[in-house]
Tab-separated table of C-alpha atoms in Angstrom:
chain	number	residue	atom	x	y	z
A	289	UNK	CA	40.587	6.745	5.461
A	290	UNK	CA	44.126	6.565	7.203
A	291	UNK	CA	47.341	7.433	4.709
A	292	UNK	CA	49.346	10.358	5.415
A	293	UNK	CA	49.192	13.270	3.580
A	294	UNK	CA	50.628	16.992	3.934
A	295	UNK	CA	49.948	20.081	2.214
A	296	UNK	CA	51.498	23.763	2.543
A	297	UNK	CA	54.558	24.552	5.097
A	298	UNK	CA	54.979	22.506	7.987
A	299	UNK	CA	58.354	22.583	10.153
A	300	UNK	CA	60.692	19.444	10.336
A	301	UNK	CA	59.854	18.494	13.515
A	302	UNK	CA	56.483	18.303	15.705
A	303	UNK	CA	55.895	20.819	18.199
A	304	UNK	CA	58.996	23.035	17.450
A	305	UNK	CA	59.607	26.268	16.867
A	306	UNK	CA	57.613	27.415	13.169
A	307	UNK	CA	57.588	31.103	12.891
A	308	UNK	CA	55.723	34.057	10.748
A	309	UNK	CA	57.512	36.665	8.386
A	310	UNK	CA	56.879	39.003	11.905
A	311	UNK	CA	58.857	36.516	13.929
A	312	UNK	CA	55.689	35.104	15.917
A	313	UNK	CA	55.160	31.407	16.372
A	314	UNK	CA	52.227	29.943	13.885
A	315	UNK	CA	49.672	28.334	16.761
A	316	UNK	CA	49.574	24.806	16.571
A	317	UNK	CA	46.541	22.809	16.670
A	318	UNK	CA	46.566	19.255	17.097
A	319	UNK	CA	43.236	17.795	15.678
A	320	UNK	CA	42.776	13.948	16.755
A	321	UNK	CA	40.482	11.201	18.125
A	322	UNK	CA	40.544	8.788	20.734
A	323	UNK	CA	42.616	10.149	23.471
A	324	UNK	CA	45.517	11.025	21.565
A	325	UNK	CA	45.642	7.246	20.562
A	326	UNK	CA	43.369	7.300	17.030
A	327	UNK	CA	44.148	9.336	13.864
A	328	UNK	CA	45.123	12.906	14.278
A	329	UNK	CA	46.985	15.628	11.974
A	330	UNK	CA	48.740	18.414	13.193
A	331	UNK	CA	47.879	21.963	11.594
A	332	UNK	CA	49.826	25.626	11.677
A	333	UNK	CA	47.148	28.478	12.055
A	334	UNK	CA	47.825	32.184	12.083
A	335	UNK	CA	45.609	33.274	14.685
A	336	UNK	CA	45.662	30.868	17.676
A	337	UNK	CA	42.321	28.854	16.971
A	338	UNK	CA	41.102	29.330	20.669
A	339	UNK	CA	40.431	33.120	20.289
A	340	UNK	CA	36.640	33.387	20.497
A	341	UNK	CA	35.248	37.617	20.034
A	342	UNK	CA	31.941	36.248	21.373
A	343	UNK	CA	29.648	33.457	21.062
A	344	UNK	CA	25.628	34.097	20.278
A	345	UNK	CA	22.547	32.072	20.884
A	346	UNK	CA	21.962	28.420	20.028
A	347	UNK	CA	19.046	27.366	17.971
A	348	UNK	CA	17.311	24.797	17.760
A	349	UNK	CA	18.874	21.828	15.108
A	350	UNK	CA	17.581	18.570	16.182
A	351	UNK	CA	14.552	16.338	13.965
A	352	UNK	CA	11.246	15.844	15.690
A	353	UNK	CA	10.389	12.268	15.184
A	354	UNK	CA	6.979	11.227	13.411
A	355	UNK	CA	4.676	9.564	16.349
A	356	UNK	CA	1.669	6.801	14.980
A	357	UNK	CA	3.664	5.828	12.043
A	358	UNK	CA	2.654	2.091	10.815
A	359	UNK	CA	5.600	-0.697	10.601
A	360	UNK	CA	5.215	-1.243	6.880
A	361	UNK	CA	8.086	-0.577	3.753
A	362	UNK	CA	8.102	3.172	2.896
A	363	UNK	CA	8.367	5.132	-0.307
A	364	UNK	CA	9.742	8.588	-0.069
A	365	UNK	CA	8.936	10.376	-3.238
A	366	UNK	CA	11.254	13.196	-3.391
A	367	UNK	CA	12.112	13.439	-7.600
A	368	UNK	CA	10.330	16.992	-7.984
A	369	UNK	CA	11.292	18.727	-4.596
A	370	UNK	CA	13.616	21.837	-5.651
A	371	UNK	CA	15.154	24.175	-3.084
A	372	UNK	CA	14.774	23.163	0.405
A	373	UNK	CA	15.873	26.147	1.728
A	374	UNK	CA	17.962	28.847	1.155
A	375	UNK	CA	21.812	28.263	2.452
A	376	UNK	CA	23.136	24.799	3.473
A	377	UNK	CA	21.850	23.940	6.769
A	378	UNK	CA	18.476	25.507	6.502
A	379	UNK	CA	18.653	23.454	3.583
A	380	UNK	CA	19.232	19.980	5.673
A	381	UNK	CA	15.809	18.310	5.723
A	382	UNK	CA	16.011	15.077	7.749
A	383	UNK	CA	13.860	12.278	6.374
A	384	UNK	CA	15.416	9.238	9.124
A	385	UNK	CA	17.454	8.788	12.176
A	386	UNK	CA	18.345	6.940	15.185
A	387	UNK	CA	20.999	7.351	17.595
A	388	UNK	CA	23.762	6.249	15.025
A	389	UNK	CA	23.052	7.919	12.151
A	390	UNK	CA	21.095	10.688	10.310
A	391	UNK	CA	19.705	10.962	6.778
A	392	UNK	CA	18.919	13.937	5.147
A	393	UNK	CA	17.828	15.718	1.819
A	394	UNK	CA	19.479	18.785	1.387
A	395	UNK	CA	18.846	20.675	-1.997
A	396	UNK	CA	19.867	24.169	-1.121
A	397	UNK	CA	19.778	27.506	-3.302
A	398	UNK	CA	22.483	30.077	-2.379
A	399	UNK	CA	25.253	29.067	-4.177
A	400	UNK	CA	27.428	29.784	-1.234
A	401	UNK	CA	27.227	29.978	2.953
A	402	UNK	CA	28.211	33.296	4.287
A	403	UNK	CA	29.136	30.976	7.228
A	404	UNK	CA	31.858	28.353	8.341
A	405	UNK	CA	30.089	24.764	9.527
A	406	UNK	CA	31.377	22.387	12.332
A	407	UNK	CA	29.636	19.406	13.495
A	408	UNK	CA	30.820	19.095	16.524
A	409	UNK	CA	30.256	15.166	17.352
A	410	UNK	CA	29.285	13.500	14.129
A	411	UNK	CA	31.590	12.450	11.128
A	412	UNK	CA	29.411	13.164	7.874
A	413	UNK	CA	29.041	11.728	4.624
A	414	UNK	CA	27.726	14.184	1.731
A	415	UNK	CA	26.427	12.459	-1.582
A	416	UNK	CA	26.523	14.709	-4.184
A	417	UNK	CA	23.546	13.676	-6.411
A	418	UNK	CA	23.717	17.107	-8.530
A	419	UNK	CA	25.572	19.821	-8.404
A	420	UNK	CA	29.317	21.041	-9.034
A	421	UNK	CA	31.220	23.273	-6.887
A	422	UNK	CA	33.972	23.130	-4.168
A	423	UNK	CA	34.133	22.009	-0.444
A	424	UNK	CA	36.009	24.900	1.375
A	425	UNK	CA	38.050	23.267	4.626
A	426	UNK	CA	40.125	24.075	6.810
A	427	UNK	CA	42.904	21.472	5.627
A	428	UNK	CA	42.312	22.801	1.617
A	429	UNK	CA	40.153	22.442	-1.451
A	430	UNK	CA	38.232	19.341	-2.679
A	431	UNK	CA	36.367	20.269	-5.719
A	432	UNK	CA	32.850	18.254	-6.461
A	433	UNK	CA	30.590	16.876	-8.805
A	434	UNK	CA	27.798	14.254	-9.075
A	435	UNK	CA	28.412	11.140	-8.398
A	436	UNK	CA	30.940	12.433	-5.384
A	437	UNK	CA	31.009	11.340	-1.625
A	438	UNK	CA	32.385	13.786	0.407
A	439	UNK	CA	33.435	12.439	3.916
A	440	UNK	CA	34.136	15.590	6.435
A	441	UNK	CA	35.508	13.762	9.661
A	442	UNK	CA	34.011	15.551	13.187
A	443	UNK	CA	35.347	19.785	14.010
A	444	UNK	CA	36.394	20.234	10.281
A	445	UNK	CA	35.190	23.747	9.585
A	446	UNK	CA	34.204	24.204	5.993
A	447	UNK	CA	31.713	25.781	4.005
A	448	UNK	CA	30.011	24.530	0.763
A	449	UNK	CA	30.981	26.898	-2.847
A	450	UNK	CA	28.719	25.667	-5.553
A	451	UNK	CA	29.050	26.853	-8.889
A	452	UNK	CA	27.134	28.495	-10.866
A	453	UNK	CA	24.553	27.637	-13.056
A	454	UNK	CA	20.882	26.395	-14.347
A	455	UNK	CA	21.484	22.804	-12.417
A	456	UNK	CA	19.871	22.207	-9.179
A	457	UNK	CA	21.800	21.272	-6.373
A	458	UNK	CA	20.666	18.308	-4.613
A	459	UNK	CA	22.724	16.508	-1.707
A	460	UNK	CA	22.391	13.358	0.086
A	461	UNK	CA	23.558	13.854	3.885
A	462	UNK	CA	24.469	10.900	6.028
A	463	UNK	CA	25.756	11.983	9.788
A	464	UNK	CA	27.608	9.681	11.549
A	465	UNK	CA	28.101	9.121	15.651
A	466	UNK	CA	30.506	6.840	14.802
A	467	UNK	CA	33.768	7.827	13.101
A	468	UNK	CA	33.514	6.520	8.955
A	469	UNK	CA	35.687	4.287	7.900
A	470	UNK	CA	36.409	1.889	4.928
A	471	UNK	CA	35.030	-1.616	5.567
A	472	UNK	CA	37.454	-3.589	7.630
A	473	UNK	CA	37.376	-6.816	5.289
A	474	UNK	CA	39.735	-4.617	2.594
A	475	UNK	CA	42.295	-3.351	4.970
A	476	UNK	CA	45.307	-4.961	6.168
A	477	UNK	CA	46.316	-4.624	9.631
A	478	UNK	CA	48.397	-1.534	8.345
A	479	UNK	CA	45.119	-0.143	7.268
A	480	UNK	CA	46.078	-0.479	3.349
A	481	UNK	CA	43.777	-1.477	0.798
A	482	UNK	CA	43.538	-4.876	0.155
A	483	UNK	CA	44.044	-5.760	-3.624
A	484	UNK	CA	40.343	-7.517	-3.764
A	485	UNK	CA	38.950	-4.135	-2.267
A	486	UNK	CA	36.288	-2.282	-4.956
A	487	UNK	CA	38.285	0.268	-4.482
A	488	UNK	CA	41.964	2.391	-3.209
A	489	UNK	CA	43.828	5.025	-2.394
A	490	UNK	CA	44.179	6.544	-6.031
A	491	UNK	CA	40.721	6.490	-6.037
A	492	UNK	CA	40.558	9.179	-3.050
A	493	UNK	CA	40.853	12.007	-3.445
A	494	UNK	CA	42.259	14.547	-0.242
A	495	UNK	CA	41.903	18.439	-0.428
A	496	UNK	CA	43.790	19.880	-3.247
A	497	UNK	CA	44.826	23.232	-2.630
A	498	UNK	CA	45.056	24.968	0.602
A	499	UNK	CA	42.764	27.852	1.200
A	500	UNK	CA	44.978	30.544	3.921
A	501	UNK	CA	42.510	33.437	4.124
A	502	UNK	CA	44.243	36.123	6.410
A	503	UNK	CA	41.241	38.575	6.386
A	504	UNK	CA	40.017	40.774	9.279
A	505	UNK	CA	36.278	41.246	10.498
A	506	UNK	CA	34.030	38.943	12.156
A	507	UNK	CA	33.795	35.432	10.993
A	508	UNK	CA	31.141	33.310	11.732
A	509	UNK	CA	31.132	29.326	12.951
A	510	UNK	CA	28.078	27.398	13.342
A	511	UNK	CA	28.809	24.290	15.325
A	512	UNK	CA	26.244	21.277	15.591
A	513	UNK	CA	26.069	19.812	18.773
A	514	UNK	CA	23.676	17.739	20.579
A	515	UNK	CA	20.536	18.647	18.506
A	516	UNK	CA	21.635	22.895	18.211
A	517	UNK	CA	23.418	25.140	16.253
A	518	UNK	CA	26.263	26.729	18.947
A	519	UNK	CA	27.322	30.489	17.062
A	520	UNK	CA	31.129	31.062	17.588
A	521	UNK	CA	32.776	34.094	16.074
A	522	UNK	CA	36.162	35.220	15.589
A	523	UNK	CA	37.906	38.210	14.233
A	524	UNK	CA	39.982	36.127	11.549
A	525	UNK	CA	38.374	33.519	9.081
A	526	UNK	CA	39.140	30.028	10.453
A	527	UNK	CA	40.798	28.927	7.698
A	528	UNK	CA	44.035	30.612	8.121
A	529	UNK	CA	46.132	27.453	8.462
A	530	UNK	CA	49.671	27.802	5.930
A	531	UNK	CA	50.001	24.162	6.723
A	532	UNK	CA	49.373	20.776	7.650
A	533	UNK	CA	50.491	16.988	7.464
A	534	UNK	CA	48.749	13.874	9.190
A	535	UNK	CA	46.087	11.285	8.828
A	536	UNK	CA	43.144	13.071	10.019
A	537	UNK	CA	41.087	15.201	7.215
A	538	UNK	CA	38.509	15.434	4.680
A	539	UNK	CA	38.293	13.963	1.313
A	540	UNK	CA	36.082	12.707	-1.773
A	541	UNK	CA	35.691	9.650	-3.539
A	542	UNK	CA	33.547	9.067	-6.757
A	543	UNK	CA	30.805	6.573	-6.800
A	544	UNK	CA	31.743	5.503	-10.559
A	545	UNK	CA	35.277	4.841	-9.050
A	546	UNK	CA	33.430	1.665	-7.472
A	547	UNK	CA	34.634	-1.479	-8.930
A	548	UNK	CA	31.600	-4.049	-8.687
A	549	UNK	CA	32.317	-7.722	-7.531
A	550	UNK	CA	30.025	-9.694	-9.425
A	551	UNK	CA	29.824	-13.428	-9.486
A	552	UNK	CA	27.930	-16.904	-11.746
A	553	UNK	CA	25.150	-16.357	-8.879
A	554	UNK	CA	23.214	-13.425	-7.413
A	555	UNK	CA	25.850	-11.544	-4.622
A	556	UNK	CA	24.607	-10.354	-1.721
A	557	UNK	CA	24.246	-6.858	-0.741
A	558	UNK	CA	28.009	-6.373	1.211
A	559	UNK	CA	30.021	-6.914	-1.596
A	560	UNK	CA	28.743	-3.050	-2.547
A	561	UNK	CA	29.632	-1.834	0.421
A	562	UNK	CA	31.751	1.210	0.782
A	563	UNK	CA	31.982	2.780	4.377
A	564	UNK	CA	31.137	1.658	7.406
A	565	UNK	CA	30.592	3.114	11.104
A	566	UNK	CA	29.040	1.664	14.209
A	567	UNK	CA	25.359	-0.023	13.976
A	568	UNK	CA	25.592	0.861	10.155
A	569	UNK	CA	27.099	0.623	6.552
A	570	UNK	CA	27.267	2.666	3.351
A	571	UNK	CA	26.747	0.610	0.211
A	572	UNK	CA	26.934	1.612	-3.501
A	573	UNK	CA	25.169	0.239	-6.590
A	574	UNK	CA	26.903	0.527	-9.813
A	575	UNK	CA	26.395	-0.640	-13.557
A	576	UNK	CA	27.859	-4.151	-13.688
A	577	UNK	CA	27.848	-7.322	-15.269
A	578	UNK	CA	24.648	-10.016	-13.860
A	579	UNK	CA	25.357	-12.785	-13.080
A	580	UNK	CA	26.529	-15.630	-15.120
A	581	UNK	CA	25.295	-18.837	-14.536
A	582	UNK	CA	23.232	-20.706	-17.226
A	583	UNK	CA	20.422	-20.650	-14.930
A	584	UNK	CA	20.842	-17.409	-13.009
A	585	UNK	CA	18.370	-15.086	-11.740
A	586	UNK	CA	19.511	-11.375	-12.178
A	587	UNK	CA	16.933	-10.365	-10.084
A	588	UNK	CA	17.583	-9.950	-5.813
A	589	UNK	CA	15.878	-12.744	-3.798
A	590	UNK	CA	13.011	-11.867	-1.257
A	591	UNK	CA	14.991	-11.681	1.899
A	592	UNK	CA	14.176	-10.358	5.336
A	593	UNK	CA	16.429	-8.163	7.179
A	594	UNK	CA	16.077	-9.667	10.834
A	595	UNK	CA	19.008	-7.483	12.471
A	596	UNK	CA	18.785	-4.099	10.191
A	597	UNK	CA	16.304	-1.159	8.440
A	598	UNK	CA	17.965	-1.141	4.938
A	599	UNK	CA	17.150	2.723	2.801
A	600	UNK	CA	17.966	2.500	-0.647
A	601	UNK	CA	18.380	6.068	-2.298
A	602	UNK	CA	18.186	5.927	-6.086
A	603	UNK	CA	20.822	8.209	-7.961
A	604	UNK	CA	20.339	7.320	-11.922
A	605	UNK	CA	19.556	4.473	-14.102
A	606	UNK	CA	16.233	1.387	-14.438
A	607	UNK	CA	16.030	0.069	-11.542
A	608	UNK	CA	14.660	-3.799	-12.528
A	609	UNK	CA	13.813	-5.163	-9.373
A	610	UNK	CA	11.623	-1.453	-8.170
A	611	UNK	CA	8.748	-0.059	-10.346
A	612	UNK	CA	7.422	3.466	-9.333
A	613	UNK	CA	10.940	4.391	-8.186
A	614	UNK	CA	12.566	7.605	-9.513
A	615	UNK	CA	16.120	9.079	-9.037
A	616	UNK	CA	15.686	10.917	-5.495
A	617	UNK	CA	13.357	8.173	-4.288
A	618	UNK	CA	14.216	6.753	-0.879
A	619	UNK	CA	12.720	2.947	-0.213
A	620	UNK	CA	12.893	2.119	3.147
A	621	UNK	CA	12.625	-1.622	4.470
A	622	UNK	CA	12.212	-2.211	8.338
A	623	UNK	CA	13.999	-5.039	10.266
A	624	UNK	CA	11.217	-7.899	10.591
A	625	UNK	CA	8.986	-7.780	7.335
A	626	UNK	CA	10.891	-10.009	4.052
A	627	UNK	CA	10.693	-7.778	0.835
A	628	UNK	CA	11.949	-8.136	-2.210
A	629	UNK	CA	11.624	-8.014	-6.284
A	630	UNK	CA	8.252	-6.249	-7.052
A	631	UNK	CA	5.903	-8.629	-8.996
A	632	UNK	CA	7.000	-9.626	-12.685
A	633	UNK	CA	9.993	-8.151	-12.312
A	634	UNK	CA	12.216	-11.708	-11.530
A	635	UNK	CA	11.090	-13.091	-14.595
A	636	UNK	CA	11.616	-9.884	-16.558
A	637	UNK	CA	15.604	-10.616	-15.425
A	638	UNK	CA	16.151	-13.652	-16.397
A	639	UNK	CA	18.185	-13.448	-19.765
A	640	UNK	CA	19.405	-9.404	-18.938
A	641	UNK	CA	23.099	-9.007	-19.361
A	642	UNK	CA	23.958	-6.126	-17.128
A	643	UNK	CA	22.749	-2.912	-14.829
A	644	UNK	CA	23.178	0.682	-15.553
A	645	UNK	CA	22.120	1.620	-12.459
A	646	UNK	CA	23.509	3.697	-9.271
A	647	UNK	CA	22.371	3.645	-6.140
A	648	UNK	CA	23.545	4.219	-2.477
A	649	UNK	CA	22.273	2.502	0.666
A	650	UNK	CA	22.708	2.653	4.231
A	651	UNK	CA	21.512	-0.495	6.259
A	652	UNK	CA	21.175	0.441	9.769
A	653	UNK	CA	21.684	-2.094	13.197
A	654	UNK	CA	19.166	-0.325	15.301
A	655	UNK	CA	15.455	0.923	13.626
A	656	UNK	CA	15.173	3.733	12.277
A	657	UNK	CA	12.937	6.732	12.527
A	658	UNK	CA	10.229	8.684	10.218
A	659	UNK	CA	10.368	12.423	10.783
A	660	UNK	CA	7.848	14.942	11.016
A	661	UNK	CA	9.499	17.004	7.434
A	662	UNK	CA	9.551	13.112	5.622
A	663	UNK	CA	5.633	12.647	6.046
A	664	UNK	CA	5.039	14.750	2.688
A	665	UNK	CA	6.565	12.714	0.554
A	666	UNK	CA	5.528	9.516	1.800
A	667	UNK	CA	3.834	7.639	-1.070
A	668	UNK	CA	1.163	5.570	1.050
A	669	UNK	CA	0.465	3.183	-2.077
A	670	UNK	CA	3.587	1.796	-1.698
A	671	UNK	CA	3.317	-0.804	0.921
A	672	UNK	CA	1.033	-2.833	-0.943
A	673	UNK	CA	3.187	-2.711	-4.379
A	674	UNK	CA	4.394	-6.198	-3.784
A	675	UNK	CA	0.356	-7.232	-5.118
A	676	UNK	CA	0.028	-9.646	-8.390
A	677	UNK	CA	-1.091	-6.198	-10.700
A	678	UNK	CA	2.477	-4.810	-9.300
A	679	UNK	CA	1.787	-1.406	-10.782
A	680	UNK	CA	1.552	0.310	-7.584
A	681	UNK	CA	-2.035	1.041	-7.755
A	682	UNK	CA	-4.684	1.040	-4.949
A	683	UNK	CA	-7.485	-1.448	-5.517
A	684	UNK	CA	-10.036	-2.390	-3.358
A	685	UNK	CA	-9.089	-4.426	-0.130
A	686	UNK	CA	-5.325	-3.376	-1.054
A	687	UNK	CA	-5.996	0.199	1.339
A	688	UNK	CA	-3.419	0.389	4.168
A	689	UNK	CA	-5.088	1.490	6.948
């Protein structure tokens, strides 16, 4: 998401003299991408950022893949899994991945890391499906709630502060290899929203406040890369930064801030999308209006996704076109088998106004990948769902095996 924005003190010009109360020079950190020649913002730090105390041992952070598993659509039930694991990242369960992306389940229960987090070559996308609380960055505040995407671009250190409370916290995780951006079709070549975009700027929401912690002791970074958790500490919390302006940093945007494009005839699944990165997209269903055609069918068609795996992950609502789906459920559909409206359930449509329903999904260029942590939740019934009884129950000769 590229529009500038600045927050705290920053001097007039770029790489100029910005000094302390002491008279030092503030170290200056330029954060961008591509060589100098992508998005980049310019922060003001306190302590020079390259001062490393010591560094520890990596472990281990990379998901084993599931071997023998069957081509077939897949059913993660996941609606009565609580904690996870105890901080954030022990937390991170990964259900699917491939070499472009990651998805994850991540309900942790420590309302708050004693630790900063970096993923050091992947942009993420955190779906808050409950919980409140705030993201803690290096570039400011962004506080959260349900419904929320948080998108953390690649070497923002942050740490997760939820609030609080009787409510489990439950988070969707989506890590990117590719940087995430808004979908090309609703930019200009400025990189403004179009006005037939679902959504705009207003709707996004960058860090609010900016968090300058000047406290001594040993501090803590855990950086992700290639499949382990690298330990960096420092004698001065990372986020010590008085200031910063550019086009590079995190921010949120709110699911329900999703305008639907609806039409007299059943759309097809990109006009929900919301993000997009290389070999995939982000999509987000939302209660609209159904089509309105005399003779519509609310229902989706049976379709087959030739060039993509397409995971749904349902949020809230009745879903009309799934039965045996709850809210945490991921469906998963693999590239080369048609699915579609479960039995009884296109007929059930016709007539129905409108949708309550939210839901995001990520279709995927390349296949993706079962995991060794996703095989207890697998619901094996639901391959053969799509049968006449459509009520998700194994009957003789329906056994997949």
């Amino acid at each position: 998401m590229a529009f500038y924005y600045k927050l705290g003190e920053i001097p007039h010009k770029r790489h100029t003299q910005f000094r302390q109360p002491d008279g030092s020079l503030y170290a200056e950190q330029l954060v961008g991408t591509l060589g100098f020649s992508g998005v980049s913002s310019l922060l003001y730090h306190i302590n020079p950022p390259t001062q490393i105390s010591r560094i520890g041992d990596p472990k281990p952070f990379a998901p084993k893949r599931a071997e023998g598993v069957k081509l077939a659509p897949q059913h993660l039930r996941t609606v009565e899994v609580n904690a996870t694991g105890p901080d954030y990242l022990s937390a991170r369960k990964t259900m699917l991945f491939n070499n472009d992306v990651a998805i994850s389940l991540c309900n942790p229960s420590e309302h708050e890391m004693d630790y900063y987090y970096k993923n050091g070559q992947a942009d993420e996308v955190v779906f808050v499906h409950d919980g409140t609380g705030d993201l803690l960055t290096q570039m400011g505040r962004i506080p959260f709630g349900p419904g929320d995407y948080l998108v953390i671009p690649r070497t923002v250190i942050h740490k997760f502060r939820f609030d609080k409370g009787e409510n489990q916290v439950r988070l969707l995780v989506i890590e990117s290899f590719s940087p995430i951006e808004t979908p090309r079709r609703y930019r200009n070549h400025f990189g403004q929203l179009l006005e037939h975009s679902p959504f705009c700027e207003r709707d996004m929401r960058p860090p609010v406040e900016l968090i300058t912690e000047n406290t001594d002791g040993e501090h803590l970074v855990q950086v992700k890369k290639e499949g382990e958790l690298h330990q960096f500490y420092y004698n001065f919390s990372p986020l010590d930064a008085v200031g910063w302006d550019g086009y590079f940093y995190p921010y949120a945007f709110n699911i329900k801030d999703f305008e639907p494009i609806t039409g007299r005839i059943h759309q097809p699944p990109p006009v929900h999308q919301t993000f997009e990165a290389h070999n995939f997209v982000i999509c987000s269903f939302v209660p609209r209006l159904f089509d309105y055609h005399p003779l519509s069918i609310p229902a989706p068609y049976n379709h087959s996704n030739v060039d993509s795996d397409e995971v749904l992950y349902y949020v809230e609502g009745n879903f009309m076109s799934r039965k045996g789906v709850d809210r945490g459920s991921f469906t998963i559909h693999p590239g080369g088998i048609p699915h579609g409206p479960h039995p009884g359930t296109v007929e059930a449509s016709i007539g129905k106004k409108e949708t309550e329903e939210y839901a995001v999904m990520i279709d995927t260029f390349k296949p993706l990948h079962l995991t060794v942590e996703a095989l207890p939740y697998l619901d094996e019934k639901y391959p053969m769902s799509w049968n006449e009884h459509g009520d998700g129950k194994v009957r003789k000769g329906d056994m997949f095996d």
